[in-house]
Short mmCIF file of C-alpha atoms in Angstrom, two decimals:
data_model
loop_
_atom_site.label_atom_id
_atom_site.label_comp_id
_atom_site.label_asym_id
_atom_site.label_seq_id
_atom_site.Cartn_x
_atom_site.Cartn_y
_atom_site.Cartn_z
CA MET A 1 151.61 140.32 69.00
CA ASN A 2 148.93 139.84 66.77
CA ASP A 3 146.04 141.73 67.24
CA THR A 4 143.54 140.82 65.39
CA LEU A 5 140.45 138.73 66.89
CA PHE A 6 140.08 135.46 64.22
CA PRO A 7 143.82 135.79 62.96
CA LEU A 8 143.68 133.48 59.51
CA PRO A 9 146.42 131.90 58.31
CA ASP A 10 149.45 132.80 56.14
CA ALA A 11 148.48 131.87 52.50
CA ASN A 12 151.40 130.58 52.16
CA GLU A 13 151.48 127.77 54.32
CA PRO A 14 150.24 124.54 52.56
CA HIS A 15 147.06 123.29 53.97
CA GLY A 16 147.99 119.56 53.42
CA ASP A 17 145.65 117.04 51.59
CA ALA A 18 142.29 119.26 51.50
CA GLY A 19 141.17 118.02 48.14
CA ASN A 20 139.47 115.44 49.56
CA ALA A 21 138.21 116.51 53.10
CA GLU A 22 135.13 117.29 53.66
CA PRO A 23 133.87 120.91 54.34
CA ARG A 24 134.00 121.90 58.18
CA VAL A 25 130.78 123.82 59.23
CA GLN A 26 128.58 123.84 61.69
CA ARG A 27 125.13 122.64 61.00
CA PRO A 28 121.98 124.28 63.16
CA ASN A 29 120.84 122.22 66.16
CA ARG A 30 116.82 121.84 65.59
CA THR A 31 115.97 120.30 68.57
CA GLN A 32 117.81 122.87 70.47
CA LEU A 33 115.59 124.54 72.83
CA GLU A 34 115.44 128.36 73.44
CA LEU A 35 113.91 130.05 76.90
CA ARG A 36 113.02 133.27 75.83
CA PRO A 37 110.98 135.60 78.51
CA VAL A 38 107.38 136.31 77.31
CA ASP A 39 103.99 137.68 78.87
CA LEU A 40 100.51 136.12 78.40
CA GLU A 41 99.54 139.23 77.76
CA ALA A 42 101.41 139.55 74.41
CA ARG A 43 100.64 135.82 73.47
CA LEU A 44 96.94 136.59 72.67
CA ALA A 45 95.71 138.72 70.33
CA ALA A 46 93.23 141.51 71.67
CA ASP A 47 90.07 140.07 70.72
CA HIS A 48 91.03 136.28 71.33
CA ARG A 49 88.55 133.85 72.25
CA ALA A 50 90.53 132.61 75.39
CA ARG A 51 90.37 136.24 76.83
CA VAL A 52 86.55 135.05 76.87
CA VAL A 53 87.07 131.76 79.18
CA TRP A 54 90.51 134.14 80.93
CA GLU A 55 87.55 136.65 82.63
CA PHE A 56 85.37 134.50 83.12
CA VAL A 57 87.32 132.00 85.89
CA GLU A 58 89.13 135.86 87.05
CA GLY A 59 85.12 136.06 87.88
CA LEU A 60 84.62 133.07 89.59
CA ASP A 61 84.67 132.67 93.97
CA LEU A 62 87.89 130.44 94.07
CA SER A 63 88.20 131.06 98.06
CA PRO A 64 87.08 127.01 98.45
CA LEU A 65 89.67 125.69 96.24
CA PHE A 66 92.40 128.33 97.59
CA GLN A 67 91.32 127.20 102.06
CA ALA A 68 92.55 124.00 100.91
CA ILE A 69 96.06 124.93 100.32
CA LYS A 70 98.03 124.57 103.09
CA ALA A 71 101.23 126.13 102.50
CA VAL A 72 99.90 130.32 103.63
CA GLU A 73 101.59 133.11 103.66
CA GLY A 74 104.50 133.28 106.41
CA HIS A 75 104.16 129.75 106.94
CA ALA A 76 105.36 127.12 105.47
CA GLY A 77 102.70 124.13 104.25
CA GLY A 78 101.41 122.38 107.44
CA ARG A 79 98.82 119.77 108.34
CA ARG A 80 94.98 121.31 108.01
CA SER A 81 91.71 119.37 107.50
CA ILE A 82 90.05 120.15 104.14
CA ARG A 83 86.45 121.00 104.73
CA ARG A 84 84.38 118.97 102.74
CA SER A 85 80.50 120.22 101.21
#
């Protein structure tokens, strides 16, 4: 039994006519997507200008927008009329 993880061919075996063959290499796929777990807090520097916008939006009263959402905790989305003022 061969205990090596990647056994190499015997150096004494003929390799055929490799003089004209293209080398077999793996090339990178530069268009391949990659998923990485990241958090928004770590993506922005502490003094980034987007944090000013972030803080402003967090201070807004968004309850009129939330009232229009039909799916609520404990129930599936259903018909609820949207009040317009």
